[in-house]
Coordinates of C-alpha atoms in Angstrom, one line a residue:
Chain N
M12 CA 64.1 135.7 137.1
T13 CA 60.6 136.7 138.3
V14 CA 60.3 138.8 141.4
P15 CA 59.1 136.7 144.3
L16 CA 55.8 137.9 145.9
I17 CA 57.4 137.9 149.3
E18 CA 61.0 138.1 150.1
L19 CA 62.5 138.1 153.6
R20 CA 66.1 139.1 154.1
D21 CA 67.7 138.4 157.5
I22 CA 64.5 139.2 159.4
Y23 CA 65.0 139.1 163.1
K24 CA 62.8 139.9 166.1
T25 CA 63.5 140.1 169.8
R26 CA 61.1 140.2 172.6
E27 CA 62.1 140.9 176.2
G28 CA 65.7 140.1 175.4
R29 CA 64.9 136.8 173.8
D30 CA 65.4 136.2 170.1
I31 CA 62.1 135.2 168.6
L32 CA 63.2 135.1 165.0
K33 CA 66.9 134.7 164.1
R34 CA 67.8 136.1 160.7
I35 CA 65.2 134.4 158.6
S36 CA 65.6 134.6 154.8
L37 CA 62.9 133.2 152.6
R38 CA 61.5 133.8 149.1
V39 CA 57.9 132.8 148.2
S40 CA 57.0 132.9 144.6
R41 CA 53.6 133.9 143.2
G42 CA 51.2 131.0 143.3
E43 CA 53.3 128.9 145.7
V44 CA 51.8 127.2 148.8
L45 CA 54.3 127.2 151.6
A46 CA 53.8 125.6 155.0
L47 CA 55.8 126.7 158.0
I48 CA 55.9 123.8 160.4
G49 CA 57.5 123.7 163.8
P50 CA 56.6 123.2 167.4
T51 CA 54.6 125.7 169.4
G52 CA 56.8 128.7 170.3
A53 CA 59.0 128.3 167.2
G54 CA 58.1 131.8 166.0
K55 CA 55.6 130.8 163.3
T56 CA 53.0 133.3 164.4
T57 CA 55.5 136.1 164.9
L58 CA 56.8 135.5 161.3
L59 CA 53.3 135.6 159.8
R60 CA 52.5 138.8 161.7
I61 CA 55.6 140.4 160.3
I62 CA 54.8 139.2 156.8
N63 CA 51.3 140.6 157.2
L64 CA 52.9 143.9 158.2
L65 CA 51.1 143.9 161.6
D66 CA 54.4 144.0 163.4
R67 CA 57.7 145.4 162.3
P68 CA 60.8 143.3 162.6
D69 CA 63.8 144.5 164.7
G70 CA 66.1 144.0 161.7
G71 CA 66.2 142.8 158.2
E72 CA 64.1 143.6 155.1
L73 CA 60.7 142.4 154.0
L74 CA 60.0 142.9 150.3
F75 CA 56.4 142.7 148.9
N76 CA 56.5 142.3 145.2
G77 CA 60.0 143.6 145.1
T78 CA 59.4 146.7 147.1
D79 CA 60.7 147.3 150.6
T80 CA 57.7 147.4 152.9
A81 CA 59.5 149.7 155.4
S82 CA 59.3 152.5 152.8
S83 CA 56.0 154.2 154.0
D84 CA 52.9 153.6 156.1
K85 CA 50.8 154.2 153.0
F86 CA 52.6 151.4 151.1
R87 CA 52.3 149.1 154.1
L88 CA 48.5 149.7 154.2
E89 CA 48.3 149.2 150.4
S90 CA 50.3 146.0 150.7
R91 CA 48.3 144.7 153.6
R92 CA 45.2 145.2 151.5
R93 CA 46.6 142.8 149.0
M94 CA 46.9 140.1 151.7
A95 CA 44.6 138.4 154.1
F96 CA 45.3 136.7 157.4
V97 CA 43.3 134.0 159.2
L98 CA 44.3 133.9 162.8
Q99 CA 44.6 130.7 164.9
K100 CA 41.8 131.7 167.3
P101 CA 38.6 132.2 165.4
V102 CA 37.9 135.9 165.5
V103 CA 34.6 137.5 164.3
F104 CA 33.3 141.0 164.8
N105 CA 30.2 141.6 166.8
S106 CA 27.9 142.0 163.8
S107 CA 26.0 139.9 161.3
V108 CA 27.8 137.1 159.3
Y109 CA 27.1 139.2 156.2
D110 CA 28.8 142.3 157.7
N111 CA 31.7 140.2 158.9
I112 CA 32.5 139.0 155.4
A113 CA 31.7 142.3 153.8
C114 CA 34.0 144.4 156.1
G115 CA 37.2 144.0 154.1
L116 CA 35.4 144.9 150.9
K117 CA 33.8 148.0 152.6
W118 CA 37.2 149.1 153.9
R119 CA 38.5 149.0 150.3
G120 CA 35.6 151.2 149.1
I121 CA 34.1 148.5 146.8
D122 CA 30.5 149.4 145.7
R123 CA 27.6 147.9 147.4
H124 CA 26.3 145.7 144.6
Q125 CA 29.7 144.0 144.1
I126 CA 29.9 143.5 147.8
T127 CA 26.6 141.7 147.9
T128 CA 27.5 139.4 145.1
R129 CA 30.9 138.6 146.5
V130 CA 29.6 138.0 150.1
N131 CA 26.9 135.6 148.7
D132 CA 29.6 133.7 146.7
M133 CA 31.7 133.4 149.9
L134 CA 28.7 132.3 152.0
E135 CA 28.1 129.6 149.4
M136 CA 31.7 128.6 149.3
V137 CA 31.8 127.9 153.1
G138 CA 28.3 126.5 153.0
M139 CA 26.8 129.1 155.3
T140 CA 24.2 130.9 153.2
D141 CA 21.5 130.3 155.7
Y142 CA 23.5 132.1 158.4
C143 CA 23.7 135.4 156.5
K144 CA 21.8 137.5 159.1
R145 CA 22.9 135.8 162.3
N146 CA 25.2 137.6 164.7
A147 CA 28.6 136.0 164.1
R148 CA 29.3 135.8 167.8
T149 CA 26.5 133.3 168.2
L150 CA 28.2 130.7 166.0
S151 CA 30.3 127.7 167.1
G152 CA 34.1 127.9 166.9
G153 CA 34.2 125.9 163.6
E154 CA 31.6 128.1 162.0
M155 CA 33.4 131.2 163.2
Q156 CA 36.6 130.0 161.6
R157 CA 34.7 129.3 158.3
I158 CA 33.5 132.9 158.4
A159 CA 37.0 134.1 159.1
V160 CA 38.2 132.1 156.1
A161 CA 35.4 133.5 153.9
R162 CA 36.1 137.0 155.1
A163 CA 39.8 136.6 154.2
V164 CA 39.2 135.2 150.8
A165 CA 36.4 137.7 150.0
T166 CA 38.9 140.4 149.3
N167 CA 40.6 138.2 146.6
P168 CA 44.0 138.4 148.3
E169 CA 47.2 137.8 146.4
L170 CA 48.7 136.4 149.5
L171 CA 46.7 134.3 152.0
L172 CA 48.3 133.8 155.4
L173 CA 46.9 131.1 157.7
D174 CA 48.0 130.7 161.2
E175 CA 47.1 127.1 162.3
P176 CA 43.6 127.6 160.9
T177 CA 42.4 124.3 162.3
A178 CA 44.3 124.1 165.6
N179 CA 41.5 125.0 167.9
L180 CA 38.7 123.1 166.2
D181 CA 37.0 119.8 166.5
P182 CA 38.0 117.1 163.9
V183 CA 34.8 117.6 161.8
S184 CA 35.2 121.4 161.6
A185 CA 38.9 121.0 161.0
I186 CA 38.2 118.7 158.0
K187 CA 35.6 121.2 156.6
I188 CA 38.1 124.1 156.9
E189 CA 40.8 122.1 155.3
E190 CA 38.5 121.1 152.4
T191 CA 37.5 124.8 151.9
L192 CA 41.2 125.8 151.9
T193 CA 42.1 123.0 149.4
G194 CA 39.3 124.4 147.2
I195 CA 40.6 127.9 147.4
I196 CA 44.1 126.9 146.7
R197 CA 43.1 124.9 143.6
Q198 CA 40.7 127.5 142.2
N199 CA 42.2 130.8 142.9
A200 CA 45.9 130.1 142.3
V201 CA 46.5 132.2 145.4
T202 CA 49.9 132.4 147.1
V203 CA 49.6 130.8 150.6
I204 CA 51.8 130.8 153.6
M205 CA 50.4 128.7 156.4
A206 CA 51.7 127.9 159.8
T207 CA 50.9 124.5 161.2
H208 CA 52.3 122.2 163.8
D209 CA 50.4 119.4 162.1
M210 CA 53.0 117.8 159.8
A211 CA 50.3 115.8 157.9
Q212 CA 48.3 118.9 157.2
G213 CA 51.4 120.6 155.8
Q214 CA 52.0 117.6 153.6
R215 CA 48.5 117.6 152.3
L216 CA 48.2 121.3 151.5
A217 CA 51.7 122.6 150.7
E218 CA 54.1 122.1 147.9
R219 CA 57.0 123.4 149.9
I220 CA 57.6 123.2 153.6
G221 CA 59.8 125.4 155.8
V222 CA 60.7 124.0 159.2
L223 CA 61.0 126.6 161.9
A224 CA 62.6 125.7 165.2
D225 CA 63.4 128.0 168.0
G226 CA 63.2 131.1 165.7
E227 CA 65.4 129.6 163.0
L228 CA 64.4 128.4 159.5
V229 CA 66.3 125.1 159.8
Q230 CA 65.2 123.4 156.5
T231 CA 63.1 124.1 153.5
G232 CA 62.1 121.6 150.9
T233 CA 59.3 119.6 149.4
P234 CA 57.2 117.7 151.8
G235 CA 58.8 114.5 150.6
E236 CA 62.3 115.8 151.3
I237 CA 61.4 117.0 154.8
F238 CA 59.6 113.8 155.5
T239 CA 62.3 111.3 154.4
R240 CA 65.4 113.4 154.8
P241 CA 65.0 115.6 157.9
G242 CA 68.0 117.9 158.4
N243 CA 68.5 117.2 162.0
R244 CA 67.4 115.2 165.0
D245 CA 64.8 117.7 166.1
I246 CA 63.2 117.9 162.6
A247 CA 63.3 114.1 162.4
E248 CA 61.4 113.9 165.7
F249 CA 59.0 116.5 164.6
V250 CA 58.1 114.8 161.3
G251 CA 57.4 111.5 163.1
M252 CA 60.6 109.5 162.8
E253 CA 59.9 107.6 165.9
N254 CA 63.0 105.4 166.0
L255 CA 65.9 107.8 166.4
L256 CA 69.0 105.9 167.5
E257 CA 72.3 107.4 168.7
G258 CA 75.3 105.7 167.2
V259 CA 78.9 106.0 165.9
I260 CA 80.1 105.1 162.5
A261 CA 82.2 101.9 163.1
S262 CA 83.4 101.3 159.6
C263 CA 82.8 102.5 156.0
E264 CA 83.0 100.8 152.7
G265 CA 82.2 103.3 150.0
E266 CA 78.8 104.7 151.0
M267 CA 77.9 101.6 153.0
A268 CA 78.6 102.1 156.7
L269 CA 78.4 100.0 159.8
I270 CA 77.0 102.0 162.7
D271 CA 77.5 100.9 166.2
V272 CA 74.2 101.5 168.1
N273 CA 74.6 100.5 171.8
G274 CA 76.7 97.6 170.8
T275 CA 74.4 96.4 168.0
M276 CA 75.7 96.9 164.4
I277 CA 73.4 98.4 161.8
E278 CA 74.1 98.8 158.1
A279 CA 73.2 102.1 156.4
V280 CA 73.9 104.2 153.4
T281 CA 75.6 107.4 154.3
D282 CA 78.5 109.7 153.4
C283 CA 79.6 110.1 157.0
N284 CA 83.1 109.0 158.0
V285 CA 84.4 106.6 160.6
G286 CA 84.2 107.8 164.1
E287 CA 81.4 110.4 163.4
E288 CA 78.6 110.5 165.9
V289 CA 75.2 110.1 164.1
S290 CA 71.5 109.7 164.7
V291 CA 69.8 107.0 162.7
G292 CA 66.2 107.5 161.8
I293 CA 64.0 104.5 161.0
R294 CA 60.4 105.0 160.2
P295 CA 58.2 102.4 162.1
E296 CA 56.4 101.5 158.8
N297 CA 59.8 100.5 157.3
V298 CA 60.4 97.8 159.9
T299 CA 59.3 94.3 159.1
I300 CA 58.7 91.7 161.8
A301 CA 59.3 88.0 161.3
L302 CA 59.2 85.1 163.7
S303 CA 62.3 83.5 162.2
R304 CA 65.4 84.8 160.5
L305 CA 64.5 85.6 156.9
S306 CA 66.8 85.4 154.0
S307 CA 66.1 88.6 152.1
S308 CA 67.9 91.5 150.5
A309 CA 67.4 93.6 153.6
R310 CA 70.8 94.3 155.2
N311 CA 69.6 94.5 158.8
C312 CA 67.9 91.6 160.6
L313 CA 68.0 92.0 164.4
P314 CA 66.8 89.5 167.0
G315 CA 64.7 91.0 169.8
T316 CA 61.9 90.6 172.3
I317 CA 58.5 92.4 172.1
T318 CA 58.1 94.7 175.0
W319 CA 54.8 96.3 174.1
A320 CA 52.2 95.8 171.4
V321 CA 49.1 98.0 171.1
S322 CA 46.5 98.3 168.3
S323 CA 45.2 101.6 167.0
G324 CA 42.7 101.3 164.2
P325 CA 43.8 98.9 161.5
L326 CA 47.4 99.1 162.6
C327 CA 49.4 97.6 165.5
R328 CA 52.4 99.4 167.1
V329 CA 55.0 97.0 168.3
E330 CA 57.9 97.9 170.5
I331 CA 60.9 95.5 170.2
D332 CA 64.0 95.5 172.4
C333 CA 66.9 94.7 170.1
G334 CA 69.6 96.1 172.4
F335 CA 67.8 99.4 171.9
P336 CA 64.1 100.1 171.7
L337 CA 62.7 99.9 168.1
V338 CA 59.1 100.7 167.1
A339 CA 57.5 98.8 164.2
L340 CA 54.1 99.4 162.6
V341 CA 52.3 96.3 161.2
T342 CA 48.7 95.7 160.3
K343 CA 46.5 94.5 163.0
R344 CA 45.7 91.3 161.0
S345 CA 49.4 90.4 160.6
A346 CA 49.9 91.0 164.4
E347 CA 47.0 88.7 165.2
E348 CA 48.1 86.0 162.7
M349 CA 51.6 86.0 164.0
G350 CA 50.5 86.2 167.6
L351 CA 52.6 89.3 168.3
E352 CA 52.4 90.0 172.0
K353 CA 54.7 91.0 174.9
G354 CA 57.5 88.6 175.5
I355 CA 57.6 86.9 172.0
K356 CA 61.0 86.6 170.4
V357 CA 61.0 88.1 166.9
Y358 CA 63.4 89.3 164.1
A359 CA 63.1 93.0 163.1
T360 CA 64.2 93.5 159.5
F361 CA 64.8 96.8 157.7
K362 CA 66.7 97.9 154.6
A363 CA 69.9 99.8 154.7
V364 CA 68.5 102.3 152.2
S365 CA 65.4 103.0 154.4
L366 CA 67.6 104.4 157.2
H367 CA 68.2 108.1 157.4
V368 CA 71.5 109.0 158.9
I369 CA 71.9 112.5 160.4
R370 CA 75.2 113.9 161.6
R371 CA 75.1 115.0 165.3
R372 CA 76.6 118.3 166.1
Chain X
M22 CA 2.2 158.6 202.1
G23 CA -0.7 161.0 201.4
E24 CA 1.7 163.6 200.0
L25 CA 3.4 161.1 197.8
W26 CA 0.0 159.9 196.4
D27 CA -1.2 163.5 195.9
G28 CA 2.1 164.3 194.2
F29 CA 1.7 161.4 191.9
L30 CA -1.9 162.5 191.0
K31 CA -0.7 166.0 190.5
A32 CA 2.2 164.9 188.3
L33 CA -0.2 162.9 186.1
E34 CA -2.5 166.0 185.9
L35 CA 0.4 168.3 185.0
I36 CA 1.6 165.9 182.3
Y37 CA -1.9 165.1 181.1
T38 CA -2.9 168.8 180.8
F39 CA 0.5 169.7 179.3
D40 CA 0.9 172.4 181.9
P41 CA 2.9 175.1 180.0
E42 CA 5.3 176.0 182.7
V43 CA 6.0 172.4 183.7
M44 CA 6.5 171.5 180.0
Q45 CA 8.8 174.4 179.5
I46 CA 10.9 173.5 182.5
A47 CA 11.0 169.8 181.5
G48 CA 11.9 170.7 177.9
R49 CA 14.7 172.9 179.2
S50 CA 16.1 170.2 181.4
L51 CA 15.9 167.7 178.6
S52 CA 17.5 170.0 176.0
I53 CA 20.3 171.1 178.3
G54 CA 21.0 167.5 179.4
L55 CA 21.0 166.2 175.8
T56 CA 23.2 169.1 174.6
S57 CA 25.7 168.3 177.4
I58 CA 25.8 164.6 176.7
V59 CA 26.2 165.1 172.9
I60 CA 29.0 167.6 173.4
G61 CA 30.5 165.4 176.1
S62 CA 30.4 162.3 173.9
V63 CA 31.9 164.1 170.9
I64 CA 34.8 165.1 173.0
C65 CA 35.2 162.0 175.2
I66 CA 34.8 159.1 172.9
P67 CA 37.7 160.0 170.6
L68 CA 39.7 161.2 173.6
A69 CA 39.2 157.9 175.3
G70 CA 40.4 156.2 172.1
L71 CA 43.5 158.3 172.1
I72 CA 44.2 157.5 175.7
H73 CA 43.5 153.8 175.3
F74 CA 45.3 153.1 172.1
N75 CA 48.4 155.1 172.8
Q76 CA 51.2 154.2 175.2
F77 CA 52.6 157.2 177.1
W78 CA 54.2 157.9 180.4
G79 CA 51.8 158.4 183.3
K80 CA 48.9 156.7 181.5
R81 CA 47.9 154.6 184.5
F82 CA 48.0 157.6 186.7
L83 CA 45.9 159.6 184.3
V84 CA 43.2 156.8 184.3
S85 CA 43.2 156.7 188.1
L86 CA 42.8 160.4 188.2
I87 CA 39.9 160.3 185.7
Q88 CA 38.3 157.6 187.9
T89 CA 38.8 159.8 191.0
F90 CA 36.7 162.5 189.4
Y91 CA 33.7 160.2 188.9
S92 CA 32.4 161.4 192.3
I93 CA 33.3 165.1 192.1
P94 CA 30.5 167.0 193.9
T95 CA 28.4 169.0 191.5
V96 CA 28.7 172.1 193.6
V97 CA 32.5 172.0 193.2
V98 CA 32.2 171.9 189.4
G99 CA 29.5 174.7 189.8
L100 CA 31.9 176.8 191.9
F101 CA 34.7 176.3 189.4
V102 CA 32.6 177.3 186.4
F103 CA 31.2 180.2 188.4
V104 CA 34.6 181.5 189.1
M105 CA 35.7 181.0 185.5
L106 CA 32.6 182.7 184.0
S107 CA 32.1 185.5 186.6
N108 CA 33.0 189.0 185.7
V109 CA 36.4 188.8 187.3
G110 CA 37.1 185.3 186.0
P111 CA 39.3 184.5 182.9
L112 CA 36.2 183.7 180.8
G113 CA 34.0 186.5 182.2
G114 CA 34.1 188.4 178.9
L115 CA 32.0 185.8 177.3
G116 CA 29.0 186.8 179.3
L117 CA 27.8 183.3 179.7
L118 CA 27.1 183.3 183.5
F119 CA 23.4 182.6 184.4
S120 CA 22.6 181.3 180.9
P121 CA 21.7 177.7 179.7
A122 CA 25.1 177.7 178.0
A123 CA 26.8 178.0 181.4
I124 CA 24.9 175.1 182.7
V125 CA 26.0 173.0 179.6
V126 CA 29.6 174.0 180.2
G127 CA 29.3 172.9 183.8
Q128 CA 27.6 169.6 183.0
V129 CA 30.1 168.7 180.3
L130 CA 32.9 169.2 182.8
L131 CA 30.9 167.1 185.3
I132 CA 30.3 164.1 183.0
T133 CA 33.7 164.2 181.3
P134 CA 35.4 161.9 183.8
I135 CA 32.6 159.4 183.8
L136 CA 32.4 159.3 180.1
L137 CA 36.1 159.0 179.6
G138 CA 36.6 156.4 182.3
L139 CA 33.7 154.2 181.3
V140 CA 34.5 154.5 177.5
I141 CA 38.2 153.5 178.2
S142 CA 36.9 150.5 180.2
A143 CA 34.6 149.6 177.3
F144 CA 37.5 149.8 174.8
R145 CA 39.6 147.7 177.1
G146 CA 37.0 145.0 176.7
V147 CA 37.7 144.8 173.0
D148 CA 40.1 142.0 172.4
Q149 CA 43.5 142.7 170.8
T150 CA 42.7 140.0 168.2
I151 CA 39.8 142.1 167.0
L152 CA 42.2 145.0 166.3
D153 CA 44.7 142.7 164.6
T154 CA 42.1 141.1 162.5
A155 CA 40.8 144.5 161.4
R156 CA 44.3 145.7 160.5
S157 CA 45.1 142.5 158.7
M158 CA 41.9 142.9 156.7
G159 CA 43.2 146.3 155.5
A160 CA 41.4 148.7 157.8
S161 CA 43.1 152.1 158.0
G162 CA 43.6 153.8 161.4
W163 CA 40.2 155.5 161.2
Q164 CA 38.4 152.4 160.1
V165 CA 39.9 150.4 163.0
A166 CA 38.7 153.2 165.4
V167 CA 35.2 153.1 164.1
L168 CA 35.2 149.3 164.4
V169 CA 36.4 149.4 168.0
I170 CA 33.6 151.8 168.9
K171 CA 31.1 149.5 167.2
E172 CA 32.6 146.5 169.0
A173 CA 32.4 148.3 172.3
R174 CA 29.0 149.8 171.6
F175 CA 27.3 148.3 174.7
G176 CA 29.9 149.7 177.0
V177 CA 30.0 153.0 175.2
M178 CA 26.2 153.3 175.3
A179 CA 26.2 152.5 179.0
A180 CA 28.7 155.3 179.6
V181 CA 26.5 157.7 177.6
I182 CA 23.4 156.7 179.6
M183 CA 25.3 157.1 182.9
G184 CA 26.6 160.5 181.7
F185 CA 23.2 161.7 180.7
G186 CA 21.7 160.5 184.0
R187 CA 24.3 162.5 185.9
A188 CA 23.8 165.6 183.8
I189 CA 20.0 165.7 184.0
S190 CA 19.9 164.9 187.7
E191 CA 22.4 167.4 188.9
V192 CA 21.3 170.5 190.8
G193 CA 24.5 172.2 192.1
I194 CA 25.7 173.4 188.7
S195 CA 22.3 174.5 187.4
L196 CA 21.7 176.5 190.6
M197 CA 25.2 178.1 190.8
V198 CA 25.9 179.0 187.2
G199 CA 22.3 179.0 185.9
G200 CA 20.8 181.0 188.7
N201 CA 17.4 179.2 188.5
I202 CA 15.9 182.2 186.6
R203 CA 12.3 181.6 185.7
G204 CA 11.8 181.1 182.0
V205 CA 15.6 181.2 181.3
T206 CA 17.6 178.7 183.3
R207 CA 15.0 177.1 185.6
V208 CA 15.3 173.3 185.1
I209 CA 13.5 170.5 186.9
T210 CA 16.0 170.0 189.6
T211 CA 16.3 173.6 190.5
A212 CA 12.5 174.0 190.4
I213 CA 12.1 171.0 192.8
S214 CA 14.6 172.6 195.1
L215 CA 12.8 175.9 195.0
E216 CA 9.3 174.5 195.3
S217 CA 10.1 172.3 198.2
S218 CA 11.7 175.2 200.1
K219 CA 8.5 177.2 199.3
G220 CA 6.5 174.4 200.8
D221 CA 4.8 173.3 197.5
I222 CA 5.7 169.6 198.1
E223 CA 3.1 168.4 195.6
L224 CA 4.5 170.3 192.7
A225 CA 8.1 169.3 193.7
L226 CA 7.1 165.7 193.8
A227 CA 5.3 166.0 190.4
L228 CA 8.5 167.5 188.9
G229 CA 10.5 164.7 190.4
M230 CA 8.3 162.2 188.8
I231 CA 8.5 163.9 185.5
L232 CA 12.3 163.9 185.8
I233 CA 12.3 160.1 186.4
F234 CA 9.8 159.7 183.5
I235 CA 12.1 161.7 181.1
S236 CA 15.1 159.5 182.2
L237 CA 13.0 156.4 181.5
V238 CA 12.0 157.5 178.0
V239 CA 15.6 158.5 177.1
N240 CA 16.9 155.2 178.4
I241 CA 14.4 153.2 176.5
I242 CA 15.3 155.1 173.3
M243 CA 19.0 154.6 173.9
N244 CA 18.5 150.9 174.6
R245 CA 16.7 150.6 171.3
I246 CA 19.6 152.3 169.5
Q247 CA 22.0 150.0 171.3
Q248 CA 20.2 146.8 170.3
K249 CA 20.3 147.7 166.6

């Protein structure tokens, strides 16, 4: 088995008596792109800072390329020089754009000619060749972040750490940064660990996602797994499962179960047992709306009344009261053709297999 | 007003004709002041870094104490250095009293609190994220320190300009430990003091203007360096 580039063993960190990270274990292989997602305050930044060897954990081990990073300060500096970290807030030094990008190379004692070539390549990559001599502090937030990315990549890091690189930027700048990052990931085959609270960004860029909540790594998996089979209610909420219903398994027949949600019975596929309390997740896009009861293969068809309908872009969000509130996403055109508006009686249909049942603890 | 005007004309004449004595005095003032600020900076900038970047017990008190000494009277420093360097003092054996070196020692002591305090303030202005970014980019301890000085260069330069101003304009130390010896330790400020007590107001005024002129030139040069 190959040695992972980064291995965390039971890393924990406390601050002012509060546990910021609770025994996190994680292996990241060379070339992998991992996104750490989680709400603000989940410990993403703290974890990245520990991985970048800026801070020391209060316990646990961090191995870089198989060697314990606690061994010596010299090894920590050497290891840090094989990584790069782009912080959430765009940070540039009070010097020219050129000097900003060159600094990491200068600190590594690279010769001047090589630095010039490399910096020019980086400027081209982020599309800022004309800004070479400008003081970096005079740039906009988005431009500063592009410089920060260029500065990080200039050193050819084996591990690139990104802390919500687009969080503080306007949408246009955010897209540019993301495009640049996508390019870097594809071309350089670099290992990336990025923190983001933007689930969609995590899905776009990463091949594996780790969900961090309240200092715990609660689930890791492919974006598809996290998205369709979130491990608990909090993750489900975080990944955009808007319909989360509380219920109890009323009866079971093999893996088909009847779940009692507020008096309404829903059929779902699950391995939970009778009497277990569960949360049922239904993605809004998996709910079909009809004006009359359809005969279809879908196991669930619930009558209800529309309580709220609002358009956003090409889609329309419809809230239906079927004994519990249920959100459905339909195209704006369908909504108009069917005349979906508040007070209309409709049937909400969804398949038993499209439901995600989570055990409640 | 007439005296001021005459003084101004005389100052111009003394400068224009490169009056040897005036030039010598001005040159001495300048070289002593510059020596003091260079030595002071070499000591204080790293020391300020050590104080700022390390956490230790009593740090806040130390910074308050440094700030208290901003306004220490020059004659008090002069007296202290005089006692230390006099024949009966602990450093009397060095034979430095009434030499330019003694003035430098006094001036360095005088400007140390200002330099330390203002440089610490300048370092405080450097955001923690700058330090984190530098470290994350693989800067060693020294490289981070150099970067911080660069980042804080405006504040550091302001401190140096302030320190130089205080050094070149002081009279108490030069008088007490320099002795105002003609051709040896007579500097502009002590010469002004002597000339005005002798009644030669015009020469005193002229020297005063030269002092301001020197300060102006030095500040212009330092500002140029700062803007680079």
